[in-house]
Amino acid sequence: MNFSGKYWFLILLLLTVSCVDNLLVMSQIVSPGYALIIALTASLTGWAWLMKSIKNDQQQITACLRNPELVRPEIQRKNFYGSVFAEAIHKMEESDTELSTTNQVKTMLKARVNSLLKKEALVESVLDNLETGILIFGAKQELEFTNRVANSFLITASDQDHTTSDSSLSLGKPAVEKTVIPELAKLLAKTIERKEATLSRRTEFEFTCNGVTNQYRAIATNLSDENHGALGTVVVVENIGEEADEKTQHAEFVSSVAHELKTPMSGIKAYIEMLLDGDCEPDEAEELYGFINDQIDRLTRLVNSMLNLARIESGVVEIKRHDHELNDILKTAADVISPTATEKDITFTAELSDMYLPVFVDKDMLGQAIINLLSNAVKYTPNGREVRLRSRMEDTSAVIEVRDTGMGIPENSLPHIFDRFYRVPENNRSAAGTGLGLALVHFIVTNVHNGSISVQSKVDEGTCFTVTIPLGHKEQKRKKQLAPPANA
Amino acid sequence: MNHLIYICDDDSHIVRAISMKLRKAGFEVECFPNGFECWEKAREQAPHMIITDLQMPLMNGLELCEKIRELETTRSIPITLLTGKGFEFDHNEYMQKLKITNVMVKPFSPKKLLTQVQESLNLTNDVIG
């Protein structure tokens, strides 16, 4: 029962008791003295009941104030103290809401901090796995962060002066030259000094780490917030050794191509000048015209082979893969190379498999690849020795072997022989070349035909290139799939 | 006595063209496909002059020049270096270091080569032949 019910119940009880009293007095059943005693007893009993009920409510409120969590459902009801307690309860509820909000904020903050820590660890791990060095400096040039690669550009405690050998202090020092190598310190100082002129600066330098000297490029960029306030500077250091190597290789390639082009051009020029000057007899002149023709053919071949590589690699040439028998392609390639081998007194043998080797290939491209391998074998094999071409079936592949008994390839050159422009330094002088032949072979075998190529070699003993091409005709299979069943 | 000239180039056409031009001018010519064979022969019989290519198998033109300058009998003979290289080859450095008399860049004129040979051997057209 709520507080108003109790109140009205008491009033009604007292009214009823006084009415009953009056009736009893009026009908002279009881004397007025007795009626007064009855009325007083009823009033006192009602009052005592009401007081006890209010005390209970008070206790509940107190309990609720002490521990709001426990008695929340019961306290929702109103009591005798009406709006005063309702307001207290409301206030208490409000403070309770604040309390729970604080807890929620704490929980949210914890979650946020955890997620940020995870992200930080992820970013750090990403930065640590980069091949590029990252150094971040604060607004006061203090080193804030370095990734794994960039650690090698830091000056370690042992490198520093003995008086400043405390490494824990050195990282936070504004004196950048004590924390990073001079090249980076100089770049950083200039970038900050000239920040009005340009946002970032770059420098290239040579640096030796663990006994290996490499070429590096560092780019320093000033960082600023939305209001253009300086946040610091980030320095990105890249190893440009490979880039430099590529440039060198490219320069060597151009030089090599120039040499290859100039040689036939020299012959042509010399012959033509002699013909113009009338230096030769008519029969000699005829011979010279023949030579000029040969030289022009040689130039054409050279230019074509360079264009071929460029076109095949760039995908300009249409790949025409059809069903073929591998040995047919190998025989054609062998016929092309055979005269050159004979000229060099090299024993050239083709041991082709007796089995039918079905392949789905671009006949011309694969043929060119085999000719390149055979031509190399003949070129780098001394006169009088041997070159062998073999084919066989192995599981689901057709295997082609080109084995020579030439000068071989040193072990340190083996990983590079399929690189464009690469020429084995030791064998470079023994024959002319552009360093494109094997690059083209590799591209044709692996990219065009999904095959593989490997090489085994021993210096002064010889080299063996092994090419594998997936076995099987595809056009016939497709035709069979497309054709309606015979008995349909 | 005719002057003996060694021509050294791995390209047979260049060797043929030069030798034709020089033979017609009255020189005695011997040809080699690489520096090594030329050097072997030069040790046996020193020529009056050597015309050599730069890039050759086994022994290139510069290595040949070094060997020739080391050998007492060939130390002072004139050498003409033929090269297909352009800007990347420092002519002056090698000319001074190896005392190369002339450098001719390919494609070259056989007529000019002949003039240079004559100048190097201090010959005039009247004397030759």
Coordinates of C-alpha atoms in Angstrom, one line a residue:
Chain A
M1 CA 0.0 0.0 0.0
N2 CA 1.3 3.5 -0.9
F3 CA 1.6 6.4 1.5
S4 CA -1.7 8.2 0.5
G5 CA -3.7 4.9 0.9
K6 CA -2.3 4.6 4.4
Y7 CA -3.2 8.2 5.2
W8 CA -6.8 7.9 3.8
F9 CA -7.2 4.5 5.5
L10 CA -6.4 6.2 8.9
I11 CA -8.8 9.1 8.4
L12 CA -11.5 6.7 7.3
L13 CA -10.8 4.5 10.3
L14 CA -11.1 7.5 12.7
L15 CA -14.3 8.7 11.0
T16 CA -15.8 5.3 11.2
V17 CA -14.8 4.9 14.8
S18 CA -16.3 8.4 15.7
C19 CA -19.5 7.5 13.8
V20 CA -19.8 4.2 15.6
D21 CA -19.1 6.0 18.9
N22 CA -21.8 8.5 18.2
L23 CA -24.3 5.8 17.3
L24 CA -23.5 3.8 20.4
V25 CA -23.9 7.0 22.6
M26 CA -27.1 8.0 20.7
S27 CA -28.7 4.6 21.2
Q28 CA -27.5 4.6 24.8
I29 CA -25.8 1.3 24.4
V30 CA -22.6 2.6 25.9
S31 CA -22.0 5.5 28.1
P32 CA -20.1 8.6 26.7
G33 CA -17.1 7.8 28.9
Y34 CA -16.7 4.4 27.2
A35 CA -17.3 5.9 23.7
L36 CA -14.4 8.4 24.4
I37 CA -12.1 5.5 25.5
I38 CA -13.0 3.5 22.3
A39 CA -12.4 6.6 20.1
L40 CA -9.0 7.4 21.8
T41 CA -7.9 3.7 21.5
A42 CA -8.8 3.5 17.8
S43 CA -7.0 6.9 17.1
L44 CA -3.8 5.8 19.0
T45 CA -3.7 2.4 17.3
G46 CA -4.1 4.1 13.8
W47 CA -1.5 6.6 14.7
A48 CA 1.0 3.9 15.9
W49 CA 0.4 1.9 12.7
L50 CA 1.0 5.0 10.5
M51 CA 4.2 5.9 12.4
K52 CA 5.5 2.4 12.0
S53 CA 4.8 2.4 8.3
I54 CA 6.6 5.7 7.9
K55 CA 9.6 4.4 9.8
N56 CA 9.8 1.5 7.5
D57 CA 9.8 3.8 4.5
Q58 CA 12.6 5.9 6.1
Q59 CA 14.7 2.8 6.6
Q60 CA 14.2 1.9 3.0
I61 CA 15.2 5.3 1.8
T62 CA 18.3 5.3 4.0
A63 CA 19.3 1.9 2.8
C64 CA 18.7 3.1 -0.8
L65 CA 21.0 6.1 -0.2
R66 CA 23.7 4.0 1.3
N67 CA 23.6 1.5 -1.5
P68 CA 21.6 2.6 -4.5
E69 CA 22.3 -0.6 -6.4
L70 CA 20.6 -2.9 -4.1
V71 CA 17.1 -1.7 -3.6
R72 CA 16.4 0.2 -6.7
P73 CA 13.1 -1.5 -7.7
E74 CA 11.4 -1.1 -4.4
I75 CA 12.5 2.5 -3.9
Q76 CA 10.7 3.5 -7.1
R77 CA 7.4 3.8 -5.3
K78 CA 6.4 7.0 -3.5
N79 CA 6.1 7.1 0.3
F80 CA 4.7 9.3 3.0
Y81 CA 7.2 12.0 2.5
G82 CA 5.9 12.5 -1.0
S83 CA 7.7 14.8 -3.3
V84 CA 10.5 15.5 -0.8
F85 CA 11.7 11.9 -1.0
A86 CA 10.7 11.6 -4.7
E87 CA 13.1 14.5 -5.4
A88 CA 15.8 12.9 -3.2
I89 CA 15.4 9.7 -5.1
H90 CA 15.5 11.6 -8.4
K91 CA 18.7 13.5 -7.3
M92 CA 20.1 10.2 -6.2
E93 CA 19.2 8.7 -9.6
E94 CA 20.9 11.7 -11.3
S95 CA 24.1 11.3 -9.3
D96 CA 23.9 7.6 -10.0
T97 CA 23.7 8.3 -13.8
E98 CA 26.8 10.5 -13.4
L99 CA 28.5 7.8 -11.6
S100 CA 27.7 5.3 -14.3
T101 CA 28.7 7.8 -17.0
T102 CA 32.1 8.1 -15.4
N103 CA 32.4 4.4 -15.3
Q104 CA 31.4 4.2 -18.9
V105 CA 33.9 6.9 -19.9
K106 CA 36.6 5.0 -18.0
T107 CA 35.7 1.8 -19.9
M108 CA 35.5 3.6 -23.2
L109 CA 38.9 5.3 -22.5
K110 CA 40.4 2.0 -21.7
A111 CA 39.1 0.4 -24.9
R112 CA 40.3 3.4 -26.9
V113 CA 43.8 3.2 -25.3
N114 CA 43.9 -0.5 -26.0
S115 CA 42.9 -0.1 -29.6
L116 CA 45.4 2.8 -30.1
L117 CA 48.2 0.6 -28.5
K118 CA 47.3 -2.1 -30.9
K119 CA 47.3 0.3 -33.9
E120 CA 50.6 1.7 -32.7
A121 CA 52.1 -1.8 -32.5
L122 CA 50.8 -2.6 -36.0
V123 CA 52.2 0.7 -37.4
E124 CA 55.5 0.1 -35.7
S125 CA 55.6 -3.5 -37.0
V126 CA 54.8 -2.3 -40.5
L127 CA 57.5 0.4 -40.3
D128 CA 60.0 -2.1 -38.9
N129 CA 59.3 -4.4 -41.9
L130 CA 59.8 -1.7 -44.5
E131 CA 63.0 -1.8 -46.5
T132 CA 63.1 2.0 -46.2
G133 CA 64.5 3.7 -43.1
I134 CA 62.2 6.1 -41.2
L135 CA 63.4 8.6 -38.7
I136 CA 60.9 11.0 -37.0
F137 CA 62.2 14.1 -35.2
G138 CA 60.1 16.3 -32.9
A139 CA 59.7 20.0 -33.2
K140 CA 62.9 20.5 -31.1
Q141 CA 64.8 18.1 -33.3
E142 CA 64.7 15.4 -30.7
L143 CA 64.6 11.9 -32.2
E144 CA 61.1 10.5 -31.5
F145 CA 61.1 7.3 -33.6
T146 CA 63.3 5.1 -35.8
N147 CA 62.3 1.9 -37.5
R148 CA 64.6 -1.2 -37.8
V149 CA 66.3 -0.2 -41.0
A150 CA 67.0 3.4 -39.7
N151 CA 68.7 2.1 -36.6
S152 CA 71.8 1.6 -38.6
F153 CA 72.0 5.4 -39.2
L154 CA 72.1 6.1 -35.5
I155 CA 75.3 6.8 -33.7
T156 CA 75.6 4.2 -31.0
A157 CA 76.9 4.9 -27.5
S158 CA 80.3 3.4 -28.4
D159 CA 80.6 5.7 -31.4
Q160 CA 80.1 8.8 -29.3
D161 CA 82.4 10.8 -27.2
H162 CA 83.0 9.2 -23.8
T163 CA 81.7 12.2 -22.0
T164 CA 78.3 11.7 -23.6
S165 CA 78.2 8.0 -23.7
D166 CA 74.9 7.7 -21.9
S167 CA 72.7 6.3 -24.6
S168 CA 69.5 6.8 -22.8
L169 CA 70.1 10.6 -22.7
S170 CA 71.5 10.8 -26.2
L171 CA 68.2 9.9 -27.9
G172 CA 66.3 12.9 -26.4
K173 CA 69.1 15.4 -27.0
P174 CA 68.4 18.2 -29.4
A175 CA 72.0 17.9 -30.7
V176 CA 71.0 15.8 -33.7
E177 CA 74.6 15.3 -34.8
K178 CA 75.2 13.2 -31.7
T179 CA 72.3 10.8 -32.5
V180 CA 72.4 10.3 -36.3
I181 CA 75.1 10.0 -38.9
P182 CA 76.5 13.4 -40.1
E183 CA 74.8 13.1 -43.6
L184 CA 71.4 12.9 -42.0
A185 CA 72.1 15.5 -39.3
K186 CA 73.2 18.0 -42.0
L187 CA 70.1 17.2 -44.1
L188 CA 67.8 17.7 -41.1
A189 CA 69.4 21.0 -40.1
K190 CA 69.1 22.4 -43.7
T191 CA 65.5 21.2 -44.1
I192 CA 64.5 23.0 -40.8
E193 CA 66.6 26.0 -41.6
R194 CA 65.1 26.4 -45.1
K195 CA 61.5 25.3 -44.2
E196 CA 60.1 28.6 -45.6
A197 CA 61.6 28.0 -49.0
T198 CA 60.8 24.3 -49.4
L199 CA 58.9 21.6 -47.5
S200 CA 61.3 18.8 -48.2
R201 CA 65.0 18.3 -49.2
R202 CA 66.9 15.3 -50.4
T203 CA 70.4 14.1 -50.4
E204 CA 72.3 11.0 -51.7
F205 CA 75.2 9.5 -49.8
E206 CA 77.3 6.4 -49.4
F207 CA 77.2 4.6 -46.2
T208 CA 78.9 1.5 -44.9
C209 CA 77.0 -0.8 -42.6
N210 CA 78.4 -4.2 -41.4
G211 CA 81.2 -3.9 -43.9
V212 CA 78.8 -3.4 -46.9
T213 CA 78.9 0.0 -48.7
N214 CA 75.7 1.1 -50.3
Q215 CA 74.3 4.2 -52.0
Y216 CA 71.4 5.8 -50.1
R217 CA 68.9 8.6 -50.8
A218 CA 67.4 10.5 -47.9
I219 CA 64.4 12.8 -48.1
A220 CA 63.5 15.0 -45.2
T221 CA 60.1 16.6 -44.9
N222 CA 58.9 19.1 -42.4
L223 CA 55.6 18.2 -40.7
S224 CA 53.1 20.8 -39.6
D225 CA 49.6 20.8 -38.0
E226 CA 46.4 22.5 -39.4
N227 CA 47.5 25.9 -38.1
H228 CA 50.9 25.5 -39.7
G229 CA 52.6 24.9 -36.4
A230 CA 55.8 22.9 -36.7
L231 CA 55.3 19.3 -35.5
G232 CA 58.7 17.9 -36.5
T233 CA 60.5 16.4 -39.4
V234 CA 60.4 12.9 -41.0
V235 CA 63.4 11.6 -42.8
V236 CA 62.9 8.7 -45.2
V237 CA 66.1 6.8 -46.2
E238 CA 66.1 4.5 -49.3
N239 CA 68.8 2.1 -50.4
I240 CA 69.3 3.1 -54.1
G241 CA 72.0 0.5 -54.7
E242 CA 69.8 -1.5 -57.0
E243 CA 68.7 1.6 -58.8
A244 CA 72.3 2.6 -59.3
D245 CA 73.1 -1.0 -60.4
E246 CA 70.2 -0.8 -62.9
K247 CA 71.5 2.5 -64.2
T248 CA 75.0 1.0 -64.6
Q249 CA 73.5 -2.1 -66.3
H250 CA 71.5 0.0 -68.6
A251 CA 74.5 2.2 -69.5
E252 CA 76.4 -1.0 -70.1
F253 CA 73.6 -2.3 -72.2
V254 CA 73.4 0.8 -74.3
S255 CA 77.2 0.7 -74.7
S256 CA 77.0 -2.9 -75.7
V257 CA 74.2 -2.3 -78.2
A258 CA 76.2 0.6 -79.6
H259 CA 79.2 -1.6 -80.1
E260 CA 77.0 -4.3 -81.7
L261 CA 75.5 -1.8 -84.1
K262 CA 78.7 0.0 -84.9
T263 CA 80.6 -3.1 -85.9
P264 CA 78.6 -3.9 -89.0
M265 CA 78.2 -0.2 -89.7
S266 CA 82.0 0.1 -89.7
G267 CA 82.3 -2.8 -92.2
I268 CA 79.7 -1.2 -94.5
K269 CA 81.3 2.2 -94.3
A270 CA 84.7 0.8 -95.1
Y271 CA 83.6 -1.2 -98.0
I272 CA 81.5 1.6 -99.5
E273 CA 84.4 4.0 -99.2
M274 CA 86.7 1.6 -101.0
L275 CA 84.1 1.1 -103.8
L276 CA 83.7 4.8 -104.2
D277 CA 87.4 5.4 -104.3
G278 CA 87.8 2.6 -106.9
D279 CA 90.2 0.8 -104.6
C280 CA 89.2 -2.7 -105.9
E281 CA 89.0 -4.8 -109.0
P282 CA 85.6 -5.7 -110.5
D283 CA 85.7 -9.2 -109.0
E284 CA 86.7 -7.8 -105.6
A285 CA 83.9 -5.2 -105.9
E286 CA 81.3 -7.9 -106.4
E287 CA 82.6 -9.6 -103.2
L288 CA 82.4 -6.3 -101.3
Y289 CA 78.7 -5.9 -102.3
G290 CA 78.1 -9.3 -101.0
F291 CA 79.8 -8.4 -97.7
I292 CA 77.8 -5.2 -97.4
N293 CA 74.6 -7.2 -97.9
D294 CA 75.6 -9.6 -95.1
Q295 CA 76.4 -6.8 -92.8
I296 CA 73.0 -5.2 -93.4
D297 CA 71.4 -8.5 -92.6
R298 CA 73.4 -8.7 -89.4
L299 CA 72.2 -5.2 -88.4
T300 CA 68.6 -6.2 -89.2
R301 CA 68.9 -9.3 -87.0
L302 CA 70.3 -7.3 -84.1
V303 CA 67.7 -4.6 -84.3
N304 CA 65.0 -7.3 -84.6
S305 CA 66.2 -9.2 -81.6
M306 CA 66.1 -6.1 -79.5
L307 CA 62.7 -5.2 -80.7
N308 CA 61.5 -8.7 -80.2
L309 CA 62.4 -8.7 -76.5
A310 CA 60.8 -5.3 -76.0
R311 CA 57.7 -6.3 -77.9
I312 CA 57.3 -9.8 -76.2
E313 CA 58.0 -8.3 -72.8
S314 CA 55.5 -5.5 -73.3
G315 CA 52.9 -7.9 -74.6
V316 CA 52.7 -6.2 -78.0
V317 CA 53.4 -9.5 -79.9
E318 CA 50.3 -11.7 -80.1
I319 CA 51.0 -15.1 -78.5
K320 CA 49.8 -17.8 -80.9
R321 CA 49.7 -21.0 -78.8
H322 CA 48.6 -24.1 -80.7
D323 CA 49.0 -27.9 -80.4
H324 CA 52.4 -29.0 -81.5
E325 CA 54.9 -31.9 -81.2
L326 CA 57.8 -30.6 -79.2
N327 CA 60.4 -32.7 -81.1
D328 CA 59.4 -31.0 -84.3
I329 CA 60.2 -27.6 -82.8
L330 CA 63.5 -28.9 -81.4
K331 CA 64.5 -30.4 -84.8
T332 CA 63.9 -27.0 -86.5
A333 CA 66.0 -25.2 -83.9
A334 CA 68.8 -27.8 -84.2
D335 CA 68.8 -27.3 -88.0
V336 CA 69.3 -23.6 -87.5
I337 CA 72.2 -24.0 -85.1
S338 CA 73.9 -27.0 -86.7
P339 CA 75.9 -25.0 -89.3
T340 CA 77.4 -22.7 -86.7
A341 CA 78.5 -25.6 -84.6
T342 CA 80.1 -27.3 -87.6
E343 CA 81.9 -24.0 -88.4
K344 CA 83.4 -24.1 -84.9
D345 CA 84.2 -27.8 -85.1
I346 CA 81.8 -28.5 -82.3
T347 CA 80.1 -31.9 -82.2
F348 CA 76.4 -31.1 -82.0
T349 CA 74.0 -34.0 -81.2
A350 CA 70.3 -33.9 -80.8
E351 CA 69.0 -36.9 -78.7
L352 CA 65.3 -36.4 -79.0
S353 CA 62.7 -38.6 -77.2
D354 CA 61.1 -41.4 -79.2
M355 CA 57.8 -40.6 -77.6
Y356 CA 55.3 -38.2 -79.0
L357 CA 55.6 -35.1 -76.8
P358 CA 52.3 -33.1 -77.2
V359 CA 52.6 -29.4 -76.1
F360 CA 50.4 -26.4 -76.4
V361 CA 52.9 -23.7 -77.4
D362 CA 53.8 -20.7 -79.6
K363 CA 56.0 -22.6 -82.0
D364 CA 58.0 -19.5 -83.1
M365 CA 58.6 -18.2 -79.6
L366 CA 59.6 -21.5 -78.1
G367 CA 61.8 -22.2 -81.1
Q368 CA 63.5 -18.8 -80.6
A369 CA 64.1 -19.7 -77.0
I370 CA 65.7 -23.0 -77.9
I371 CA 67.8 -21.4 -80.6
N372 CA 69.0 -18.8 -78.0
L373 CA 70.0 -21.5 -75.6
L374 CA 71.8 -23.6 -78.3
S375 CA 73.5 -20.5 -79.8
N376 CA 74.8 -19.6 -76.3
A377 CA 76.0 -23.1 -75.8
V378 CA 77.9 -23.0 -79.2
K379 CA 79.2 -19.5 -78.5
Y380 CA 80.7 -20.3 -75.1
T381 CA 82.1 -23.7 -76.0
P382 CA 85.6 -23.9 -77.3
N383 CA 86.3 -25.3 -80.7
G384 CA 86.3 -29.1 -80.9
R385 CA 84.1 -29.8 -77.9
E386 CA 80.5 -30.9 -77.6
V387 CA 76.9 -29.5 -77.4
R388 CA 73.9 -31.8 -76.8
L389 CA 70.2 -31.2 -77.1
R390 CA 67.9 -33.7 -75.4
S391 CA 64.2 -34.1 -74.8
R392 CA 62.2 -36.5 -72.6
M393 CA 58.9 -36.9 -70.8
E394 CA 58.8 -36.5 -67.1
D395 CA 55.5 -36.9 -65.2
T396 CA 53.2 -34.2 -66.7
S397 CA 56.0 -32.2 -68.3
A398 CA 58.2 -32.3 -71.4
V399 CA 61.8 -31.7 -70.5
I400 CA 64.3 -30.1 -72.8
E401 CA 68.0 -30.1 -71.9
V402 CA 70.7 -28.0 -73.6
R403 CA 74.1 -29.2 -72.3
D404 CA 77.5 -27.9 -73.3
T405 CA 81.1 -28.6 -72.4
G406 CA 82.1 -25.0 -72.4
M407 CA 83.7 -22.6 -70.0
G408 CA 80.8 -22.8 -67.5
I409 CA 79.2 -20.0 -65.3
P410 CA 80.8 -19.1 -61.9
E411 CA 78.5 -19.8 -59.0
N412 CA 78.1 -16.1 -58.0
S413 CA 76.8 -15.3 -61.5
L414 CA 74.2 -18.1 -61.6
P415 CA 71.4 -16.2 -59.8
H416 CA 71.7 -13.3 -62.3
I417 CA 72.0 -15.0 -65.6
F418 CA 68.3 -14.4 -66.5
D419 CA 68.4 -10.8 -65.6
R420 CA 68.2 -8.4 -68.5
F421 CA 71.5 -6.9 -69.6
Y422 CA 73.4 -9.2 -67.3
R423 CA 76.6 -10.7 -68.8
V424 CA 78.8 -13.1 -66.9
P425 CA 81.9 -10.9 -66.4
E426 CA 84.3 -13.8 -66.7
N427 CA 82.8 -14.9 -70.0
N428 CA 82.0 -11.5 -71.3
R429 CA 85.1 -11.2 -73.4
S430 CA 84.9 -14.6 -75.0
A431 CA 81.9 -13.7 -77.2
A432 CA 79.8 -10.7 -78.2
G433 CA 76.3 -10.4 -76.8
T434 CA 73.8 -7.9 -75.5
G435 CA 72.8 -9.8 -72.3
L436 CA 69.2 -10.1 -73.7
G437 CA 69.2 -13.7 -75.0
L438 CA 68.6 -15.5 -71.7
A439 CA 66.2 -12.8 -70.4
L440 CA 64.1 -13.5 -73.5
V441 CA 64.3 -17.3 -73.0
H442 CA 63.2 -17.0 -69.4
F443 CA 60.3 -14.8 -70.3
I444 CA 59.2 -17.1 -73.1
V445 CA 59.4 -20.3 -71.0
T446 CA 57.9 -19.0 -67.7
N447 CA 55.6 -16.2 -68.7
V448 CA 54.3 -17.3 -72.1
H449 CA 54.3 -21.1 -71.5
N450 CA 54.0 -21.5 -67.8
G451 CA 57.1 -23.6 -67.8
S452 CA 60.3 -23.5 -65.8
I453 CA 63.9 -23.1 -66.5
S454 CA 66.9 -24.0 -64.4
V455 CA 70.7 -24.1 -64.8
Q456 CA 73.5 -26.2 -63.5
S457 CA 77.0 -25.2 -64.3
K458 CA 80.6 -25.9 -63.3
V459 CA 83.4 -23.6 -64.4
D460 CA 85.6 -25.2 -67.2
E461 CA 83.3 -28.3 -67.3
G462 CA 80.2 -26.9 -68.9
T463 CA 76.6 -25.8 -68.4
C464 CA 73.2 -27.5 -68.6
F465 CA 70.0 -25.6 -69.1
T466 CA 66.8 -27.6 -68.3
V467 CA 63.5 -26.3 -69.6
T468 CA 60.2 -27.9 -68.6
I469 CA 57.0 -27.3 -70.5
P470 CA 53.6 -28.6 -69.4
L471 CA 52.5 -31.7 -71.5
G472 CA 49.3 -31.9 -73.4
H473 CA 47.3 -30.6 -76.3
K474 CA 44.6 -28.2 -75.5
E475 CA 42.9 -27.5 -78.9
Q476 CA 41.9 -31.2 -79.4
K477 CA 40.5 -31.3 -75.9
R478 CA 38.5 -28.2 -76.5
K479 CA 37.2 -29.6 -79.8
K480 CA 36.1 -32.8 -78.1
Q481 CA 34.3 -30.9 -75.4
L482 CA 32.5 -28.7 -77.9
A483 CA 31.6 -31.5 -80.4
P484 CA 28.2 -33.2 -79.8
P485 CA 28.3 -36.9 -78.8
A486 CA 28.7 -39.3 -81.7
N487 CA 25.5 -41.2 -81.1
A488 CA 23.4 -38.2 -80.4
Chain B
M1 CA 111.4 -3.6 -97.1
N2 CA 107.7 -3.2 -96.7
H3 CA 106.4 -2.1 -93.3
L4 CA 104.7 -4.8 -91.3
I5 CA 101.4 -4.0 -89.7
Y6 CA 99.4 -6.2 -87.4
I7 CA 95.6 -5.8 -87.5
C8 CA 93.6 -7.1 -84.6
D9 CA 89.8 -7.3 -84.6
D10 CA 87.3 -10.0 -83.9
D11 CA 85.1 -8.7 -86.8
S12 CA 86.3 -10.4 -90.0
H13 CA 84.9 -7.7 -92.2
I14 CA 86.7 -4.8 -90.6
V15 CA 90.0 -6.8 -90.7
R16 CA 89.3 -7.6 -94.4
A17 CA 88.5 -3.9 -95.3
I18 CA 91.6 -2.5 -93.5
S19 CA 93.9 -5.1 -94.8
M20 CA 92.7 -4.6 -98.4
K21 CA 93.3 -0.8 -98.0
L22 CA 96.7 -1.2 -96.5
R23 CA 97.9 -3.9 -98.8
K24 CA 96.9 -1.7 -101.8
A25 CA 99.0 1.1 -100.2
G26 CA 102.0 -1.2 -100.2
F27 CA 102.0 -2.4 -96.6
E28 CA 102.6 -6.0 -95.4
V29 CA 99.7 -7.0 -93.2
E30 CA 99.0 -9.8 -90.8
C31 CA 95.5 -10.2 -89.1
F32 CA 94.5 -11.6 -85.7
P33 CA 91.0 -12.3 -84.3
N34 CA 91.9 -11.4 -80.7
G35 CA 94.6 -9.5 -78.6
F36 CA 96.2 -12.7 -77.3
E37 CA 97.1 -14.1 -80.7
C38 CA 98.5 -10.7 -81.8
W39 CA 100.6 -10.4 -78.6
E40 CA 102.0 -14.0 -79.1
K41 CA 103.0 -13.1 -82.6
A42 CA 104.4 -9.7 -81.6
R43 CA 106.7 -11.4 -79.1
E44 CA 108.1 -13.5 -81.9
Q45 CA 108.3 -10.8 -84.5
A46 CA 107.7 -7.1 -83.7
P47 CA 105.7 -5.3 -86.3
H48 CA 106.2 -1.6 -87.3
M49 CA 102.7 -0.8 -86.2
I50 CA 99.6 -2.3 -84.6
I51 CA 96.0 -1.5 -85.4
T52 CA 93.7 -3.0 -82.8
D53 CA 90.0 -3.0 -81.8
L54 CA 89.1 -2.2 -78.2
Q55 CA 86.6 -4.9 -77.4
M56 CA 87.8 -8.4 -78.3
P57 CA 87.7 -11.8 -76.7
L58 CA 90.5 -13.3 -74.7
M59 CA 92.5 -10.1 -74.6
N60 CA 91.0 -6.7 -75.3
G61 CA 92.8 -3.8 -77.0
L62 CA 93.9 -2.1 -73.8
E63 CA 95.4 -5.2 -72.4
L64 CA 97.2 -5.8 -75.6
C65 CA 98.5 -2.2 -75.5
E66 CA 99.8 -2.8 -71.9
K67 CA 101.6 -6.0 -73.0
I68 CA 103.1 -4.3 -76.0
R69 CA 104.4 -1.4 -73.9
E70 CA 105.9 -3.9 -71.5
L71 CA 107.9 -5.7 -74.1
E72 CA 111.2 -4.2 -74.9
T73 CA 111.1 -4.9 -78.7
T74 CA 107.6 -3.4 -79.1
R75 CA 107.7 -0.6 -76.5
S76 CA 107.9 2.2 -79.0
I77 CA 105.8 1.0 -82.0
P78 CA 102.8 3.1 -82.9
I79 CA 99.4 1.8 -82.0
T80 CA 96.0 2.8 -83.4
L81 CA 93.0 1.9 -81.3
L82 CA 89.6 1.3 -83.0
T83 CA 86.6 1.6 -80.8
G84 CA 82.9 1.5 -81.0
K85 CA 82.7 3.3 -77.7
G86 CA 81.9 7.0 -77.6
F87 CA 81.7 9.4 -74.7
E88 CA 82.1 6.6 -72.1
F89 CA 85.7 6.0 -73.1
D90 CA 88.3 8.5 -72.0
H91 CA 90.5 8.6 -75.1
N92 CA 93.1 11.1 -73.7
E93 CA 93.6 9.1 -70.5
Y94 CA 94.5 5.9 -72.4
M95 CA 96.4 7.7 -75.1
Q96 CA 98.7 9.2 -72.4
K97 CA 98.8 6.1 -70.1
L98 CA 99.4 3.5 -72.8
K99 CA 101.0 5.9 -75.4
I100 CA 98.4 5.0 -77.9
T101 CA 99.2 7.0 -81.1
N102 CA 95.7 7.3 -82.5
V103 CA 92.1 6.5 -81.5
M104 CA 89.6 6.0 -84.3
V105 CA 85.9 5.8 -83.5
K106 CA 83.8 3.3 -85.5
P107 CA 82.5 3.6 -88.1
F108 CA 85.7 5.0 -89.5
S109 CA 87.1 5.9 -92.9
P110 CA 89.8 3.5 -94.2
K111 CA 91.2 6.4 -96.1
K112 CA 91.7 8.4 -92.9
L113 CA 93.1 5.3 -91.2
L114 CA 95.6 5.0 -94.0
T115 CA 96.7 8.6 -93.7
Q116 CA 97.2 8.1 -89.9
V117 CA 99.2 5.0 -90.5
Q118 CA 101.4 6.9 -92.9
E119 CA 101.8 9.8 -90.5
S120 CA 102.6 7.5 -87.6
L121 CA 105.3 5.8 -89.6
N122 CA 106.6 9.1 -90.9
L123 CA 106.0 8.1 -94.4
T124 CA 104.8 10.2 -97.4
N125 CA 103.1 8.8 -100.4
D126 CA 106.3 9.0 -102.4
V127 CA 108.2 6.8 -100.0
I128 CA 105.6 4.0 -99.7
G129 CA 105.9 1.0 -101.9

